[in-house]
Short mmCIF file of C-alpha atoms and ligand atoms in Angstrom, two decimals:
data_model
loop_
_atom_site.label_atom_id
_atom_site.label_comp_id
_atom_site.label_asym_id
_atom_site.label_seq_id
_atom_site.Cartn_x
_atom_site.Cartn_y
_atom_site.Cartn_z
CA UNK A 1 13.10 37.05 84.31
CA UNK A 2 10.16 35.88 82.31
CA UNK A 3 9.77 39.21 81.40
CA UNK A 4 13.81 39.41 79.96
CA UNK A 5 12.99 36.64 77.91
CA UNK A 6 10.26 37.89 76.36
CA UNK A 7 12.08 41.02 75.15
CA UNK A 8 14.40 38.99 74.00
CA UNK A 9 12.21 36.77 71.92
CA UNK A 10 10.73 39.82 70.48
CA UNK A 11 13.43 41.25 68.91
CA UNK A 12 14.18 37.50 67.56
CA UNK A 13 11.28 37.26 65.97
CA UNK A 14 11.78 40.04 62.85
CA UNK A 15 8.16 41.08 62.92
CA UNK A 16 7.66 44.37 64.90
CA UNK A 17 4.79 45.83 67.00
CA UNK A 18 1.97 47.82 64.48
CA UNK A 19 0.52 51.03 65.53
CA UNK A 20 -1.34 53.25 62.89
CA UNK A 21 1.44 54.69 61.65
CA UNK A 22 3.52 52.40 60.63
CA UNK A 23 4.34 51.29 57.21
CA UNK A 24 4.34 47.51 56.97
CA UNK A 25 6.67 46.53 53.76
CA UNK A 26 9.44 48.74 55.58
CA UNK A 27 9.47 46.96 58.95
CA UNK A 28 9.32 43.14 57.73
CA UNK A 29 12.74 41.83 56.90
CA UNK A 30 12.30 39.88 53.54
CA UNK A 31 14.10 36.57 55.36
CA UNK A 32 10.76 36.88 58.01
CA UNK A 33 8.48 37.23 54.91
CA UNK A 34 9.85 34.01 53.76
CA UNK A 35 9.57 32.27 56.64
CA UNK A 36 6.30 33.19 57.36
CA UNK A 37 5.43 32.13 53.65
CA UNK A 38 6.97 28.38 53.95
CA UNK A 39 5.96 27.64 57.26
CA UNK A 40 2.45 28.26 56.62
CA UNK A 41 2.60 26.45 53.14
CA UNK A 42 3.93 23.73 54.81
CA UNK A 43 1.80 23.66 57.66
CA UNK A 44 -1.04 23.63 54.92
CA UNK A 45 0.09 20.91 52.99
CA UNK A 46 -0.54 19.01 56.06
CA UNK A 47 -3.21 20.49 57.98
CA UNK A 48 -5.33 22.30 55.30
CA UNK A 49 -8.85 21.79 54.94
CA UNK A 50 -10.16 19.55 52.13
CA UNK A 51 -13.57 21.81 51.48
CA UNK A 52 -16.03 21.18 48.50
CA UNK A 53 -15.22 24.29 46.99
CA UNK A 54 -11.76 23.75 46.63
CA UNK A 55 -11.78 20.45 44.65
CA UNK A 56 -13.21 23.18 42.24
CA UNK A 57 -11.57 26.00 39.74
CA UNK A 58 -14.56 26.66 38.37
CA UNK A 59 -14.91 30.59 39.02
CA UNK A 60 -18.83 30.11 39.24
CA UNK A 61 -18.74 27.76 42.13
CA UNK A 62 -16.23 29.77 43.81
CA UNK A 63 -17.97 32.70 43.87
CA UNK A 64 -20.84 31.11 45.43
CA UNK A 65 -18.66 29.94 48.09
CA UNK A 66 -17.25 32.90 48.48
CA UNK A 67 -20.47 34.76 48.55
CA UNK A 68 -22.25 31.61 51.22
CA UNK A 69 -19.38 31.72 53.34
CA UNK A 70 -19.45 35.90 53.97
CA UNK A 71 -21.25 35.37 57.15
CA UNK A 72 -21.96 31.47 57.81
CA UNK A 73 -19.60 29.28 59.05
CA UNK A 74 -18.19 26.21 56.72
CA UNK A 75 -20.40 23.54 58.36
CA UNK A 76 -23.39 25.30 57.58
CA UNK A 77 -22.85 26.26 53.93
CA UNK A 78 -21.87 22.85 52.70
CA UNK A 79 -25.17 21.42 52.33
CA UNK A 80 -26.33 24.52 50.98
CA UNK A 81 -23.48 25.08 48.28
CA UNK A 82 -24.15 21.41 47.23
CA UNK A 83 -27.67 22.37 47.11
CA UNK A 84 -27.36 25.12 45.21
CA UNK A 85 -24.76 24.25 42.82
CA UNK A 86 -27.65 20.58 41.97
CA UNK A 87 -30.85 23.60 41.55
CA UNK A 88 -28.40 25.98 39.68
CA UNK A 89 -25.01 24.44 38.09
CA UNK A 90 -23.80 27.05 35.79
CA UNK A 91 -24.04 30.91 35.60
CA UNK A 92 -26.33 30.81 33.30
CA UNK A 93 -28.63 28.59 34.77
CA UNK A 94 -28.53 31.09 37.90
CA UNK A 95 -28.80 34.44 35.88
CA UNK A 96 -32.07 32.70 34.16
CA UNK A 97 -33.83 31.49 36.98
CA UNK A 98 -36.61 33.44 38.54
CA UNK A 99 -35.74 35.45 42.10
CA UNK A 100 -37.76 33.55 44.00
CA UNK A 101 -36.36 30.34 43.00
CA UNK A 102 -33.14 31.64 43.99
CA UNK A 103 -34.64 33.23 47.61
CA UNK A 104 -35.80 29.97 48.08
CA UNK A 105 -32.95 27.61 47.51
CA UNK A 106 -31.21 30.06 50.03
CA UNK A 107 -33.82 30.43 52.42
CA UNK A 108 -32.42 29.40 56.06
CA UNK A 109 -28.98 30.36 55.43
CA UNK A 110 -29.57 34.41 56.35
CA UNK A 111 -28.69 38.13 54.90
CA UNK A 112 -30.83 37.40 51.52
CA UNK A 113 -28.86 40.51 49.85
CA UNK A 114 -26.75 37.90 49.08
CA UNK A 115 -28.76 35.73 47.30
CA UNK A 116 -30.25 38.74 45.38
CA UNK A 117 -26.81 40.06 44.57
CA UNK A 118 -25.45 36.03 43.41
CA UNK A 119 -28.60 36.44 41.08
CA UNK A 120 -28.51 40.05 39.90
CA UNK A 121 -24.06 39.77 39.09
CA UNK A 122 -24.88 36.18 37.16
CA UNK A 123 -27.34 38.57 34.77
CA UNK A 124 -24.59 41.16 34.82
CA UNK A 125 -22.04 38.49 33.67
CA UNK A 126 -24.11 36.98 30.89
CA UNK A 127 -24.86 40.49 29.80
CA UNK A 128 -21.44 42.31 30.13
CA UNK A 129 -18.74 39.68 29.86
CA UNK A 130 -20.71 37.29 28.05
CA UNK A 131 -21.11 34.75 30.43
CA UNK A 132 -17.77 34.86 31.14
CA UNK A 133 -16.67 34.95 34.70
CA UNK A 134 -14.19 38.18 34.75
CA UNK A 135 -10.42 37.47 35.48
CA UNK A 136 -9.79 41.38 36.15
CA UNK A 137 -9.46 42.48 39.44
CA UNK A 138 -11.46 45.78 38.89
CA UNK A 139 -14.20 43.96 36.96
CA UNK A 140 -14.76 41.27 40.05
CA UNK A 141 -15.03 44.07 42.57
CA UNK A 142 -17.59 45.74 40.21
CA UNK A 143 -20.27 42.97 40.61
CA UNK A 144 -22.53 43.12 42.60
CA UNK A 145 -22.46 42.23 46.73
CA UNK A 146 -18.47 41.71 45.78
CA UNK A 147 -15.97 43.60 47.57
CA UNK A 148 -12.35 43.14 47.24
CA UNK A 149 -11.49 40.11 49.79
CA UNK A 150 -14.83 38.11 48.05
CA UNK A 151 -13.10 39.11 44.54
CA UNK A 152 -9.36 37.99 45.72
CA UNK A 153 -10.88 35.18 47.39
CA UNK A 154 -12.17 34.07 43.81
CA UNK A 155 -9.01 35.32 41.93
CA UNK A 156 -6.69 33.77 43.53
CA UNK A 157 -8.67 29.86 44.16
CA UNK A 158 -9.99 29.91 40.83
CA UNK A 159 -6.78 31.53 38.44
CA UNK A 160 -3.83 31.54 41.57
CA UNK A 161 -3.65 35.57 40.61
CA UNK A 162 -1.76 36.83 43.32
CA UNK A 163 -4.92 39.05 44.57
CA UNK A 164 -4.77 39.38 48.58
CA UNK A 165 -8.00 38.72 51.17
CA UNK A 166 -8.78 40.46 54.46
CA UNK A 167 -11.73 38.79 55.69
CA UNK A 168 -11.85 38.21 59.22
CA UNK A 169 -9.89 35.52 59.91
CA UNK A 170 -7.07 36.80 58.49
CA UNK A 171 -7.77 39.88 60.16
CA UNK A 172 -7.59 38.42 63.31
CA UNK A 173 -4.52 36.42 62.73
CA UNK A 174 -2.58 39.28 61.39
CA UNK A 175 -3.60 41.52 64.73
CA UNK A 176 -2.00 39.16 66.99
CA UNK A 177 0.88 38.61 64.24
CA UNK A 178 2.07 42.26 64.83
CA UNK A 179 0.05 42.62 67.98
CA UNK A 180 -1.90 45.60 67.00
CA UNK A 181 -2.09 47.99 69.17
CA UNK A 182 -5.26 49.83 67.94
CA UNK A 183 -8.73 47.59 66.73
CA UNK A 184 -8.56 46.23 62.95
CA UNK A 185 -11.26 48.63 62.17
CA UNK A 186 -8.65 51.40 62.48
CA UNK A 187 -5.82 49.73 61.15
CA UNK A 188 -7.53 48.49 57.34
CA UNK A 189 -5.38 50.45 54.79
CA UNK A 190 -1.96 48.71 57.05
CA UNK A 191 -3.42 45.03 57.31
CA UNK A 192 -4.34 45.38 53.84
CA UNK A 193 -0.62 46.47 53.22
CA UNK A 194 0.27 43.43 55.21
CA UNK A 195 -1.86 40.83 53.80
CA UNK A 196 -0.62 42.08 50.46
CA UNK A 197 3.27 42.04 51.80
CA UNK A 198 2.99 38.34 53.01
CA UNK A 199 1.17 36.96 50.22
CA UNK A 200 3.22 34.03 48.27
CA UNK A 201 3.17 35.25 44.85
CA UNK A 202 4.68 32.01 43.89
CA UNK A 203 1.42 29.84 45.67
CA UNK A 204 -1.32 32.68 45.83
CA UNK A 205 -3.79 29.98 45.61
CA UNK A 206 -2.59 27.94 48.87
CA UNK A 207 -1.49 31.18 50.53
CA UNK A 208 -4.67 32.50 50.98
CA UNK A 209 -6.63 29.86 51.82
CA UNK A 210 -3.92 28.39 54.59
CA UNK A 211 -4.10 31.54 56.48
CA UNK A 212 -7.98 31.48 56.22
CA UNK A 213 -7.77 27.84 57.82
CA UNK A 214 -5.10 28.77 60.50
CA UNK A 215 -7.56 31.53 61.45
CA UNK A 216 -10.25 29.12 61.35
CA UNK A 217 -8.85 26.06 62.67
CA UNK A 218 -5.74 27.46 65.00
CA UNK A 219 -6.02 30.87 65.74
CA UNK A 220 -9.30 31.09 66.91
CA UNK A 221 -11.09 33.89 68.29
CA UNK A 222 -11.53 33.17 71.90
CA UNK A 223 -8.58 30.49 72.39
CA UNK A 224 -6.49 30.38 69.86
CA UNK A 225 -4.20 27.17 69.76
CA UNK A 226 -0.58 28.37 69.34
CA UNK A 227 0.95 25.43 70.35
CA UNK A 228 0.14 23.88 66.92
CA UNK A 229 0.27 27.22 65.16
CA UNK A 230 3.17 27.57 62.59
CA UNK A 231 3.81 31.21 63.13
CA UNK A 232 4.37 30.57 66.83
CA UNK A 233 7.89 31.57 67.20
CA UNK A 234 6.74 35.28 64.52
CA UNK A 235 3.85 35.91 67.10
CA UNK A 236 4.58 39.14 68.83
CA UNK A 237 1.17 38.26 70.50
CA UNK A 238 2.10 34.73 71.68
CA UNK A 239 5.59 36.41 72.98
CA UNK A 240 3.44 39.20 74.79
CA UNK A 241 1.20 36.56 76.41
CA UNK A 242 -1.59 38.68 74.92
CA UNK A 243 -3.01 36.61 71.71
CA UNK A 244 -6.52 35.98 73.81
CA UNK A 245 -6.98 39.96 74.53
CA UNK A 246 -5.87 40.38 70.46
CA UNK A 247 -8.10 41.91 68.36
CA UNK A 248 -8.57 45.03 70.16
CA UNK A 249 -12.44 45.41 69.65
CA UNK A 250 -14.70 48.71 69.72
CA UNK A 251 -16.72 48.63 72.33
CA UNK A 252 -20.58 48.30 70.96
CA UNK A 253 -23.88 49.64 71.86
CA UNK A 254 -26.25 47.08 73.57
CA UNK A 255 -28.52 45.37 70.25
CA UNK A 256 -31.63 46.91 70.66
CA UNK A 257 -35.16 44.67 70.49
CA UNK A 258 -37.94 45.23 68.41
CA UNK A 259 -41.63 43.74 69.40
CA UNK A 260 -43.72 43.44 66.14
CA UNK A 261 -47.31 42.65 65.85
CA UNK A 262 -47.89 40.02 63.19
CA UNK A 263 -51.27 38.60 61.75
CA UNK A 264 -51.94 35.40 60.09
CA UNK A 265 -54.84 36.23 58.38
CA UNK A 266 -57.67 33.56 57.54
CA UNK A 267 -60.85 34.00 54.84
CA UNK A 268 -63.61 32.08 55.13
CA UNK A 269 -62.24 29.39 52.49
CA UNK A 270 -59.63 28.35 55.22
CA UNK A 271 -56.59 30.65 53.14
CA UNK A 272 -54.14 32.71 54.65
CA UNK A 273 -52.61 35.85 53.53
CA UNK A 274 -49.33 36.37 52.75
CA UNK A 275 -47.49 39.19 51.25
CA UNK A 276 -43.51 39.74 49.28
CA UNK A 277 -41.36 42.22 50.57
CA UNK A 278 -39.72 45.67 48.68
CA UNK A 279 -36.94 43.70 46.32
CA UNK A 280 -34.79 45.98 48.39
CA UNK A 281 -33.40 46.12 52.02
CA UNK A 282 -33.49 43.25 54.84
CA UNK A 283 -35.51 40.46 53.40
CA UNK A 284 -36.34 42.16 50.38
CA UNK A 285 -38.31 39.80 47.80
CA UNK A 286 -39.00 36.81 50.65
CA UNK A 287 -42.64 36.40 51.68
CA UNK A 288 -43.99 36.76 55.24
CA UNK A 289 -47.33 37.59 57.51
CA UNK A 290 -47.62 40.82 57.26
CA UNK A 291 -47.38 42.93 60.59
CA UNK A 292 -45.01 45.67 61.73
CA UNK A 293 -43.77 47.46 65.03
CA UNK A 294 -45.97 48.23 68.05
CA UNK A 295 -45.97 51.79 68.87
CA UNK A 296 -45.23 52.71 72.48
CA UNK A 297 -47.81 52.21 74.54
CA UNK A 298 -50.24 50.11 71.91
CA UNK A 299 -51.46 46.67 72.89
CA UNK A 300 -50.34 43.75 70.56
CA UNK A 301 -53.71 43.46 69.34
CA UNK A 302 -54.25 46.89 68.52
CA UNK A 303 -50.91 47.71 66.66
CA UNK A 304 -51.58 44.49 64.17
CA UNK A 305 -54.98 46.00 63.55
CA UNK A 306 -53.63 49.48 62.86
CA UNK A 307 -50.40 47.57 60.52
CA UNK A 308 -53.27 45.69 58.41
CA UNK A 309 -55.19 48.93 57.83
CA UNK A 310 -52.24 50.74 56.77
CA UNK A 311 -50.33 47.96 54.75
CA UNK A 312 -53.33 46.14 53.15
CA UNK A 313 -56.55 48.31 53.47
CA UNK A 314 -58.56 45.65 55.44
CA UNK A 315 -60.48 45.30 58.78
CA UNK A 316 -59.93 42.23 60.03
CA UNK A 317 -60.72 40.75 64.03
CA UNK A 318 -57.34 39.61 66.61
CA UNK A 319 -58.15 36.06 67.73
CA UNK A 320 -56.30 34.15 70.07
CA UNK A 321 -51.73 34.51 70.00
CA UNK A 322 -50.65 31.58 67.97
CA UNK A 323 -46.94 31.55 68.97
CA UNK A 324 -44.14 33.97 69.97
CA UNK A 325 -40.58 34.07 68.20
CA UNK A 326 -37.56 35.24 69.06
CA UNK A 327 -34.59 36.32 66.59
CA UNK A 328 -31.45 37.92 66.42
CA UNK A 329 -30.46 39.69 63.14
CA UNK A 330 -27.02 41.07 62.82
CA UNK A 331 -28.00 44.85 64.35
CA UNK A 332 -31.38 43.77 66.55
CA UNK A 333 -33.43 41.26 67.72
CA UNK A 334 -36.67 40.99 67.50
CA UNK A 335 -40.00 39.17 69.06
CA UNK A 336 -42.69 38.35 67.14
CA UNK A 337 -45.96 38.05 68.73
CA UNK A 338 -47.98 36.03 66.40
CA UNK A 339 -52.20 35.96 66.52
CA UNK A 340 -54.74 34.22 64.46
CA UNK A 341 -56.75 36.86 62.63
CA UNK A 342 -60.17 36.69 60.51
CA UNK A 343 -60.77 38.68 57.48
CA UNK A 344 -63.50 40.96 57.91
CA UNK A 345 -64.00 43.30 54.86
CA UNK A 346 -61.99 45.52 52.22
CA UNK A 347 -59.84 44.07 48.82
CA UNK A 348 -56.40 43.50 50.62
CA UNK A 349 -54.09 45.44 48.52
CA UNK A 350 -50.13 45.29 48.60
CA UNK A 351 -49.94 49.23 49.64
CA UNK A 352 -46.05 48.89 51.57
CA UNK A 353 -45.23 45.55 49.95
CA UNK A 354 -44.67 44.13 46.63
CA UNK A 355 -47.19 41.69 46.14
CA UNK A 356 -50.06 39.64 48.50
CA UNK A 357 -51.77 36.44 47.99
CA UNK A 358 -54.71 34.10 49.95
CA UNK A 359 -52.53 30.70 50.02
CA UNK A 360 -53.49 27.12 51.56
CA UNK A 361 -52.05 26.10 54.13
CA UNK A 362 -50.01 23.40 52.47
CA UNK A 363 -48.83 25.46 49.58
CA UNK A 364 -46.55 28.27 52.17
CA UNK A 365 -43.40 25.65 51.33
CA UNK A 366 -43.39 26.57 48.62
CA UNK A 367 -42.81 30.16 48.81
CA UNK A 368 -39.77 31.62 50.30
CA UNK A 369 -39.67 32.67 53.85
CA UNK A 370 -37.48 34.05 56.54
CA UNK A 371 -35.79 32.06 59.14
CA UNK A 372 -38.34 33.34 62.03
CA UNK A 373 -41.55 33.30 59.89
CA UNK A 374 -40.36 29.02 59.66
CA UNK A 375 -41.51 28.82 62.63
CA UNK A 376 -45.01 30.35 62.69
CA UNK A 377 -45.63 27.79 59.27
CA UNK A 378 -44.48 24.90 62.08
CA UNK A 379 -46.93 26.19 64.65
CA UNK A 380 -49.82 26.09 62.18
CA UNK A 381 -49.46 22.92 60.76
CA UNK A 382 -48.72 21.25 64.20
CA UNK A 383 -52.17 23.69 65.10
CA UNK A 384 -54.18 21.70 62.30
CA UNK A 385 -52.66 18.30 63.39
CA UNK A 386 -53.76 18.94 66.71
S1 SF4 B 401 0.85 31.96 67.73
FE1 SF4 B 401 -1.22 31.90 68.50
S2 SF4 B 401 -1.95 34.01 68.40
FE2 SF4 B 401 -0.11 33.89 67.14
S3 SF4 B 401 -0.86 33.54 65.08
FE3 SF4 B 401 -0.43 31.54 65.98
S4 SF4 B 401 -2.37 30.86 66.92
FE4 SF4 B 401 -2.53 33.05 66.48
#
C-alpha cells in the first residue's frame, strides 16, 4: 500500500527520475520550475543565513569568500574573512602585499593554493582589468584558482547576473531532487543543465545562495531534514524513502599514510633552521623543518640524516624525538616523527627548497607555517618553558 502511494506521489510531483541520459530542460514542466523557484525564495526569506559576506556587494570581498569557503566550512572562515579583509581591504592592497604576508594571514585555514591564487588573480586584476573586478563570465573563470561555480558564486552575489553554481551542496541537493541514479561525478554536464534550468533569473542573487543554505542547513549530507525542507513534496528522493543513500558515491581507495623524518636543527648560538617551500604544489611558499619520507626499511634517525644531506648539504647528529604529529591532508595522512638535531658541519644550502634561514626561537611566529609544523613550534616553546 505504502508502496501505491508512493508511485502515486511520484508522478504528482512533476520532477522525474535522472539517469545519464536524460535531458533536464525537456523533462521539468515549467509550472514545477516555478514552484521550485518560489518555494525556495520564500523559504529563504525566512530561513536564510545572515553571513558576513553577504551584507557585502563588493566583488573583492566576495571573491574571498568564495575562494575561503571552497573547502572550509562557514564557522571556520568567518574569523578568517574578517581577518583578512582588516590585513588586506581592497584588491589592491592584496595584489601589493608580499606572498608571505598573504601565506601568513591564511595560515591555519588549509590548501595554501588558494591563498597563492587570491594573491596572484588580485595582480592579474590590477594589471589586466585595471583593478577592476571583471563582470564577464569568461574573464572570472580566467583568474586564477577560479572555476565556474567560484565565478557564478561571485557573479551572481555581487551583480545578481543570472550565472548558475554547482558546488557541492547544491550537488547534493539536486541528486536527491531527481534521485540520481548514477554518482554526481558522472552526471556534471546534466546537474549543470539543471542548476542552470532552475535558476530564478528574476532573483539570481537569492537563488543561489538559498539552495546553498538548504544544502547546508536542511539537506544535509548524512541526515538531511526534509520535514522542514521546502522542496519536500518535488523530492523524488524523499518519495523513494532514499534521500540518506542519495548521492550515489564512488567507492574510494583507502588514504594512504606517509611517515616522514623531520629535523629541527640547532647551531651552537641556540638558532634553528628553517627552510620555504617550491612557490608551487602542496604548501608551496610556507616555511617548515626540513625532512622528507623514510625509505622502506630506514630507521627514523637515519632517513632525516640522509634528507639533510640531500636537501641542505650538512652533517648534522639525531638527538632525542621531540614530538610526533599526525595529519590528514585531502589525499593522505601523514606522521611526522620529529627529533632534535645539532649542526655539525657544511654551509646549509636551499638545494630542493626555495630559501633557508637560522631563526630564534621566538621569531618562527612570524613566518608562515603549516597546520602540522604548529605544533612542533608548541612543543618547543613548552620544551624551553620546561
Ligand atoms: S526533501 Fe529532503 S532530501 Fe529532498 S531536497 Fe529536501 S531535505 Fe533534501
Amino acid at each position: 500500500m505504502r508502496q501505491q502511494n508512493k508511485r502515486a506521489s511520484l508522478s504528482q510531483t512533476g520532477v522525474s527520475e535522472l539517469t545519464s541520459t536524460d535531458s533536464v530542460s525537456d523533462r521539468l514542466p515549467s509550472s514545477v520550475i516555478s514552484a521550485l523557484r518560489s518555494t525556495l525564495l520564500n523559504w529563504y526569506s525566512e530561513q536564510g543565513r545572515d553571513l558576513p559576506w553577504r551584507r557585502s556587494r563588493d566583488p573583492y570581498a566576495i571573491w574571498v569568500s568564495e575562494i575561503m569557503l571552497q573547502q572550509t566550512q562557514v564557522k571556520t572562515v568567518i574569523p578568517y574573512y574578517d581577518r583578512w579583509l582588516t590585513q588586506f581591504p581592497t584588491l589592491q592592497a592584496l595584489a601589493s602585499a608580499e606572498q608571505q604576508q598573504v601565506l601568513k594571514v591564511w595560515q591555519g585555514l588549509g590548501y595554501y593554493a588558494r591563498a597563492r591564487n587570491l594573491h596572484r588573480a588580485a595582480q592579474e586584476i590590477v594589471s589586466k582589468h585595471n583593478g577592476n573586478f571583471p563582470t564577464d563570465l569568461k574573464a572570472v573563470i580566467s583568474l586564477s584558482g577560479v572555476g565556474r561555480t567560484t565565478a557564478g558564486g561571485i557573479l551572481s552575489a555581487a551583480f545578481d547576473q543570472p550565472t548558475s553554481i554547482l558546488d557541492g551542496n547544491v550537488k547534493r541537493v539536486l541528486a536527491r531532487l531527481v534521485a540520481l541514479a548514477i554518482p554526481t561525478k558522472r552526471a556534471i554536464a546534466h546537474l549543470w543543465q539543471l542548476s542552470e534550468v532552475l535558476l530564478d533569473p528574476a532573483h539570481p542573487r537569492d537563488f543561489n545562495q538559498a539552495w546553498m543554505d538548504l544544502g547546508a542547513t536542511v539537506c544535509l549530507p548524512r541526515n538531511p531534514l526534509c520535514d522542514r525542507c521546502p522542496w519536500q513534496t518535488y523530492c523524488r528522493a524523499y518519495i523513494q524513502g532514499i534521500q540518506t543513500e542519495l548521492p550515489m558515491t564512488e567507492t574510494r581507495p583507502p588514504i594512504p599514510r606517509k611517515m616522514i623524518g623531520v629535523a629541527v636543527i640547532w647551531n651552537d648560538a641556540g638558532q634553528i633552521l628553517i627552510d620555504r617551500r617550491k612557490p608551487e604544489g602542496l604548501l608551496g611558499g610556507m616555511w617548515e623543518f626540513p625532512g622528507g619520507k623514510v625509505e622502506p626499511g630506514e630507521t627514523i634517525p637515519a632517513c632525516i640524516q640522509r634528507e639533510i644531506q640531500e636537501e641542505l648539504g650538512i652533517e648534522i647528529e639525531v638527538g632525542d624525538r621531540l614530538i610526533v604529529v599526525d595529519h590528514t591532508y585531502s589525499h593522505f595522512h601523514v606522521t611526522l616523527n620529529v627529533h632534535h638535531c645539532k649542526h655539525l658541519s657544511g654551509e646549509p644550502q636551499a638545494i630542493e627548497c626555495d630559501e633557508i634561514r637560522w631563526v630564534e626561537l621566538t621569531d618562527l611566529d612570524s613566518y608562515p607555517f603549516p597546520k602540522a609544523n604548529l605544533q612542533i613550534i608548541e612543543a618547543l616553546k613548552r620544551g624551553k618553558e620546561s
